[in-house]
Amino acid sequence: MVEAGGRTKPARLRGRRVALAMVAPAVLLVAGVYAYPAISTVLYSLAFIDLSPRFRISGFVGFRNFARQLTSSAFWEATGITVYFGVMLCVSTVVIAFMIALLLNRTFLGRGLVRVTVLLPWAVPPVASGVLWVQMFHAEFGFLNGLIRAFGGDGDVIWLGGQVIALHSVLIAEVWRWIPFATIFLLAGLQIVPRTVLEAAAIDGAGSWKAFRHVTFPLMLPVIVPVVIFLFVWAMKVFDTIFVLTRGGPSRATTTLNFLVYRQGFEQFDFGSASATAYLLSTLTVLAIAGLGWMFFRSQRLVGE
């Protein structure tokens, strides 16, 4: 039987088998790396894990691990820190990156060098970045306290020792790390904003601020919202910077939900609670993505109108 295109049915079936055979190793790898841990975590979250004499499931406890987390003050404290950290990371990064993108969207001498400089933080590995910021935040020999002393201040701030300032110190390090990513996307969005629209706004008498508020910003919303979604999801699972800078301290002040999973699993060896917390974190992340996704589609409708 010859089909349209000159191929017989057996030849088409052989082609499908060859394609499946070539894809199979990648599918098995993805299943091993993602599917198996996900299924295992579900089982652990519903079970009691016995570590002696070896790691094994000794019995199922239903949703008791989830109930224990939902009634735990440590869980809700970590949830509040995670949400606050995510909101502050998104707002701070997008605002700073937007200002940089507006600058780089102009023509000036040395613009190429500035663009390369802006990208440098993204090239630094996370752990190396954390070690760098540990030195920056050092109470005695750190750059930040030295800069304060250079301008006549006391320069005795303990950046990683106070419960409030430690969280914001981690936030500074993460904002510095993600500014290049946000800048690239926002700059790309600015470069596709029609010049004719901006020129028409200028002819109508709109100043720089009004043109930005009523023209540039609405047209940029379809670009801003996906960037915010990515940054918020990353904030949900931030770990390496916290591990290097504060180890979740002082006194749980920088313990996000993802770091709480680490503490429960690898410090307290309570793998059932750690698995339950991990899935509660996943649920929170999905809800955040759904809310931000709604904002994305809403922004597209506003631009279309």
Short mmCIF file of C-alpha atoms in Angstrom, two decimals:
data_model
loop_
_atom_site.label_atom_id
_atom_site.label_comp_id
_atom_site.label_asym_id
_atom_site.label_seq_id
_atom_site.Cartn_x
_atom_site.Cartn_y
_atom_site.Cartn_z
CA MET A 1 0.00 0.00 0.00
CA VAL A 2 1.47 3.33 -1.10
CA GLU A 3 0.46 6.42 0.88
CA ALA A 4 0.63 10.09 -0.03
CA GLY A 5 4.30 11.08 -0.30
CA GLY A 6 5.32 7.78 -1.92
CA ARG A 7 5.98 5.82 1.31
CA THR A 8 4.48 2.39 2.03
CA LYS A 9 2.80 1.64 5.36
CA PRO A 10 5.51 -0.89 6.47
CA ALA A 11 8.19 1.70 5.71
CA ARG A 12 6.37 4.28 7.81
CA LEU A 13 6.05 1.84 10.70
CA ARG A 14 9.77 0.99 10.48
CA GLY A 15 10.54 4.70 10.56
CA ARG A 16 8.47 5.10 13.72
CA ARG A 17 10.23 2.16 15.37
CA VAL A 18 13.64 3.62 14.53
CA ALA A 19 12.57 7.02 15.88
CA LEU A 20 11.28 5.44 19.13
CA ALA A 21 14.50 3.41 19.50
CA MET A 22 16.58 6.57 19.14
CA VAL A 23 14.46 8.51 21.63
CA ALA A 24 14.23 5.65 24.17
CA PRO A 25 17.63 6.25 25.89
CA ALA A 26 16.77 9.91 26.53
CA VAL A 27 13.31 8.96 27.82
CA LEU A 28 14.81 6.37 30.18
CA LEU A 29 17.37 8.89 31.41
CA VAL A 30 14.68 11.49 32.11
CA ALA A 31 12.55 8.87 33.83
CA GLY A 32 15.47 7.82 36.00
CA VAL A 33 16.49 11.35 36.91
CA TYR A 34 13.03 12.85 37.45
CA ALA A 35 10.25 10.26 37.56
CA TYR A 36 11.89 7.79 39.96
CA PRO A 37 12.83 10.42 42.60
CA ALA A 38 9.37 12.01 42.30
CA ILE A 39 7.60 8.67 42.87
CA SER A 40 9.99 7.75 45.69
CA THR A 41 9.36 11.08 47.40
CA VAL A 42 5.61 10.48 47.27
CA LEU A 43 6.09 7.13 49.00
CA TYR A 44 8.43 8.61 51.62
CA SER A 45 5.96 11.42 52.38
CA LEU A 46 3.31 8.82 53.25
CA ALA A 47 5.58 6.55 55.25
CA PHE A 48 7.79 6.24 58.29
CA ILE A 49 11.43 5.75 57.34
CA ASP A 50 13.55 3.47 59.52
CA LEU A 51 17.29 4.14 59.25
CA SER A 52 18.47 1.15 61.27
CA PRO A 53 20.03 -1.10 60.24
CA ARG A 54 19.50 0.33 56.77
CA PHE A 55 17.32 2.87 54.96
CA ARG A 56 13.85 1.31 54.50
CA ILE A 57 10.14 2.05 54.71
CA SER A 58 8.93 0.44 57.95
CA GLY A 59 5.27 1.44 57.60
CA PHE A 60 2.83 3.83 56.00
CA VAL A 61 1.32 6.63 58.06
CA GLY A 62 -0.99 8.20 55.47
CA PHE A 63 -1.06 11.98 55.50
CA ARG A 64 0.32 12.23 59.03
CA ASN A 65 3.59 13.76 57.81
CA PHE A 66 1.67 16.45 55.92
CA ALA A 67 -0.57 17.16 58.93
CA ARG A 68 2.46 17.47 61.17
CA GLN A 69 4.02 20.06 58.84
CA LEU A 70 0.81 22.05 58.48
CA THR A 71 0.59 22.35 62.26
CA SER A 72 4.30 23.14 62.70
CA SER A 73 5.41 26.68 63.52
CA ALA A 74 8.75 26.02 61.77
CA PHE A 75 6.93 25.19 58.52
CA TRP A 76 4.80 28.34 58.55
CA GLU A 77 7.75 30.47 59.54
CA ALA A 78 9.71 29.08 56.60
CA THR A 79 6.69 29.62 54.33
CA GLY A 80 6.48 33.29 55.30
CA ILE A 81 10.22 33.74 54.75
CA THR A 82 9.99 32.00 51.36
CA VAL A 83 7.09 34.12 50.09
CA TYR A 84 8.67 37.35 51.36
CA PHE A 85 12.00 36.41 49.84
CA GLY A 86 10.34 35.59 46.50
CA VAL A 87 8.38 38.85 46.34
CA MET A 88 11.38 40.97 47.28
CA LEU A 89 13.63 39.15 44.81
CA CYS A 90 11.17 39.69 41.95
CA VAL A 91 10.49 43.36 42.70
CA SER A 92 14.11 44.32 43.37
CA THR A 93 15.55 42.42 40.42
CA VAL A 94 12.96 43.62 37.90
CA VAL A 95 13.19 47.28 38.98
CA ILE A 96 16.99 47.37 38.84
CA ALA A 97 17.16 45.33 35.63
CA PHE A 98 14.53 47.56 34.00
CA MET A 99 16.59 50.68 34.76
CA ILE A 100 19.72 49.02 33.35
CA ALA A 101 17.80 47.84 30.27
CA LEU A 102 16.48 51.37 29.66
CA LEU A 103 20.06 52.65 29.85
CA LEU A 104 21.42 49.96 27.53
CA ASN A 105 18.62 50.62 25.06
CA ARG A 106 20.14 54.03 24.39
CA THR A 107 23.13 54.68 22.16
CA PHE A 108 26.23 55.90 24.00
CA LEU A 109 29.99 55.44 23.95
CA GLY A 110 31.06 52.17 25.58
CA ARG A 111 27.61 50.54 25.49
CA GLY A 112 29.10 47.20 24.40
CA LEU A 113 31.51 47.17 27.35
CA VAL A 114 28.66 47.96 29.77
CA ARG A 115 26.59 45.10 28.33
CA VAL A 116 29.44 42.65 28.88
CA THR A 117 29.96 43.94 32.43
CA VAL A 118 26.28 43.49 33.25
CA LEU A 119 26.46 39.84 32.16
CA LEU A 120 29.45 38.95 34.37
CA PRO A 121 27.50 37.98 37.55
CA TRP A 122 25.60 35.37 35.54
CA ALA A 123 28.87 33.67 34.58
CA VAL A 124 29.95 33.16 38.22
CA PRO A 125 29.05 29.70 39.64
CA PRO A 126 26.55 29.89 42.54
CA VAL A 127 28.92 28.53 45.20
CA ALA A 128 31.74 30.82 44.06
CA SER A 129 29.28 33.70 44.17
CA GLY A 130 28.34 32.74 47.73
CA VAL A 131 31.98 32.63 48.83
CA LEU A 132 32.52 36.05 47.23
CA TRP A 133 29.61 37.52 49.17
CA VAL A 134 30.82 35.94 52.42
CA GLN A 135 33.99 38.00 52.01
CA MET A 136 31.97 41.09 51.08
CA PHE A 137 29.81 40.76 54.20
CA HIS A 138 32.69 40.03 56.60
CA ALA A 139 32.20 42.12 59.74
CA GLU A 140 35.86 43.18 60.10
CA PHE A 141 37.52 42.88 56.70
CA GLY A 142 34.53 42.93 54.35
CA PHE A 143 34.24 45.38 51.47
CA LEU A 144 30.86 46.75 52.56
CA ASN A 145 31.97 47.70 56.08
CA GLY A 146 35.20 49.07 54.63
CA LEU A 147 33.16 51.24 52.26
CA ILE A 148 31.05 52.51 55.16
CA ARG A 149 34.20 53.40 57.12
CA ALA A 150 35.63 55.16 54.06
CA PHE A 151 32.62 57.51 54.12
CA GLY A 152 32.98 58.24 57.84
CA GLY A 153 30.65 55.60 59.28
CA ASP A 154 31.37 53.08 62.01
CA GLY A 155 31.50 50.15 59.61
CA ASP A 156 30.62 47.60 62.29
CA VAL A 157 27.53 46.07 60.73
CA ILE A 158 27.25 42.32 61.28
CA TRP A 159 25.61 41.55 57.96
CA LEU A 160 25.09 37.82 58.49
CA GLY A 161 24.47 37.90 62.25
CA GLY A 162 21.16 39.73 62.67
CA GLN A 163 17.87 37.98 62.00
CA VAL A 164 16.50 40.73 59.76
CA ILE A 165 19.68 41.90 58.07
CA ALA A 166 20.90 38.35 57.34
CA LEU A 167 17.86 37.59 55.17
CA HIS A 168 18.30 40.84 53.27
CA SER A 169 22.01 40.13 52.84
CA VAL A 170 21.12 36.84 51.14
CA LEU A 171 18.57 38.78 49.09
CA ILE A 172 21.26 41.23 47.92
CA ALA A 173 23.44 38.34 46.76
CA GLU A 174 20.57 36.71 44.84
CA VAL A 175 19.46 39.99 43.24
CA TRP A 176 23.05 40.59 42.06
CA ARG A 177 23.10 37.09 40.62
CA TRP A 178 19.84 37.39 38.65
CA ILE A 179 20.07 40.97 37.37
CA PRO A 180 21.85 39.84 34.14
CA PHE A 181 19.10 37.32 33.33
CA ALA A 182 16.32 39.86 33.83
CA THR A 183 18.24 42.59 31.99
CA ILE A 184 18.70 40.44 28.88
CA PHE A 185 14.98 39.69 28.59
CA LEU A 186 13.84 43.21 29.38
CA LEU A 187 16.33 44.71 26.94
CA ALA A 188 15.08 42.35 24.23
CA GLY A 189 11.54 43.46 25.01
CA LEU A 190 12.46 47.14 24.83
CA GLN A 191 14.09 46.67 21.46
CA ILE A 192 10.86 45.34 19.92
CA VAL A 193 8.70 48.21 21.25
CA PRO A 194 7.64 50.09 18.07
CA ARG A 195 9.49 53.39 17.72
CA THR A 196 6.49 54.86 15.92
CA VAL A 197 4.36 54.49 19.06
CA LEU A 198 6.93 56.34 21.17
CA GLU A 199 7.27 59.03 18.53
CA ALA A 200 3.50 59.45 18.40
CA ALA A 201 3.41 59.81 22.20
CA ALA A 202 6.15 62.48 22.01
CA ILE A 203 4.21 64.37 19.33
CA ASP A 204 1.12 64.30 21.56
CA GLY A 205 3.16 66.01 24.27
CA ALA A 206 3.89 63.06 26.54
CA GLY A 207 7.04 63.49 28.58
CA SER A 208 9.50 60.72 29.43
CA TRP A 209 7.58 59.57 32.51
CA LYS A 210 4.15 59.59 30.84
CA ALA A 211 5.54 57.78 27.78
CA PHE A 212 7.04 55.12 30.04
CA ARG A 213 3.90 54.76 32.18
CA HIS A 214 1.30 54.73 29.41
CA VAL A 215 3.25 53.27 26.46
CA THR A 216 6.48 51.45 27.31
CA PHE A 217 5.39 49.72 30.51
CA PRO A 218 2.05 48.34 29.18
CA LEU A 219 3.79 47.05 26.05
CA MET A 220 6.48 45.42 28.21
CA LEU A 221 4.06 43.54 30.50
CA PRO A 222 4.10 40.36 28.34
CA VAL A 223 7.87 40.30 28.86
CA ILE A 224 7.93 41.36 32.52
CA VAL A 225 5.45 38.74 33.77
CA PRO A 226 7.37 35.67 32.47
CA VAL A 227 10.55 37.08 34.01
CA VAL A 228 8.72 37.51 37.33
CA ILE A 229 7.40 33.93 37.10
CA PHE A 230 10.89 32.54 36.56
CA LEU A 231 12.41 34.61 39.37
CA PHE A 232 9.67 33.66 41.83
CA VAL A 233 10.02 29.96 41.03
CA TRP A 234 13.77 30.25 41.51
CA ALA A 235 13.23 32.01 44.84
CA MET A 236 11.07 29.07 45.94
CA LYS A 237 14.00 26.67 45.50
CA VAL A 238 16.99 28.85 46.42
CA PHE A 239 19.49 26.79 48.39
CA ASP A 240 23.16 27.21 47.49
CA THR A 241 23.47 30.90 48.44
CA ILE A 242 21.77 30.31 51.79
CA PHE A 243 23.91 27.25 52.46
CA VAL A 244 27.16 29.13 51.84
CA LEU A 245 26.22 32.40 53.55
CA THR A 246 24.12 31.55 56.61
CA ARG A 247 23.26 27.81 56.75
CA GLY A 248 19.67 28.90 57.42
CA GLY A 249 20.55 31.01 60.45
CA PRO A 250 20.75 32.89 62.61
CA SER A 251 17.97 31.02 64.44
CA ARG A 252 16.06 29.99 61.26
CA ALA A 253 15.96 33.60 60.03
CA THR A 254 17.02 32.55 56.52
CA THR A 255 15.47 29.07 56.50
CA THR A 256 13.26 28.94 53.42
CA LEU A 257 11.08 25.94 52.65
CA ASN A 258 13.71 24.42 50.38
CA PHE A 259 16.35 24.76 53.07
CA LEU A 260 13.90 23.35 55.63
CA VAL A 261 13.66 20.24 53.43
CA TYR A 262 17.46 19.94 53.63
CA ARG A 263 17.46 20.36 57.41
CA GLN A 264 14.72 17.82 57.98
CA GLY A 265 16.25 15.27 55.63
CA PHE A 266 20.00 15.59 56.11
CA GLU A 267 20.36 17.10 59.58
CA GLN A 268 17.39 15.58 61.43
CA PHE A 269 17.16 12.48 59.17
CA ASP A 270 13.37 12.80 59.16
CA PHE A 271 12.89 11.86 55.52
CA GLY A 272 9.12 11.51 55.80
CA SER A 273 8.71 15.09 56.97
CA ALA A 274 11.26 16.30 54.42
CA SER A 275 9.35 14.63 51.58
CA ALA A 276 6.04 16.08 52.78
CA THR A 277 7.56 19.55 53.01
CA ALA A 278 8.99 19.17 49.52
CA TYR A 279 5.55 18.43 48.09
CA LEU A 280 3.95 21.27 50.04
CA LEU A 281 6.63 23.52 48.54
CA SER A 282 5.79 22.15 45.09
CA THR A 283 2.11 22.92 45.71
CA LEU A 284 2.93 26.47 46.75
CA THR A 285 5.08 26.88 43.63
CA VAL A 286 2.30 25.62 41.36
CA LEU A 287 -0.19 28.02 42.96
CA ALA A 288 2.25 30.89 42.48
CA ILE A 289 2.80 29.95 38.83
CA ALA A 290 -0.98 29.77 38.31
CA GLY A 291 -1.48 33.23 39.81
CA LEU A 292 1.37 34.78 37.87
CA GLY A 293 0.23 32.97 34.71
CA TRP A 294 -3.19 34.56 35.12
CA MET A 295 -1.42 37.93 35.36
CA PHE A 296 0.46 37.10 32.15
CA PHE A 297 -2.68 36.37 30.15
CA ARG A 298 -4.39 39.38 31.69
CA SER A 299 -1.49 41.60 30.63
CA GLN A 300 -1.72 40.26 27.08
CA ARG A 301 -5.43 41.10 26.97
CA LEU A 302 -4.73 44.61 28.25
CA VAL A 303 -2.08 45.13 25.56
CA GLY A 304 -4.46 43.75 22.93
CA GLU A 305 -7.15 46.20 24.00
#
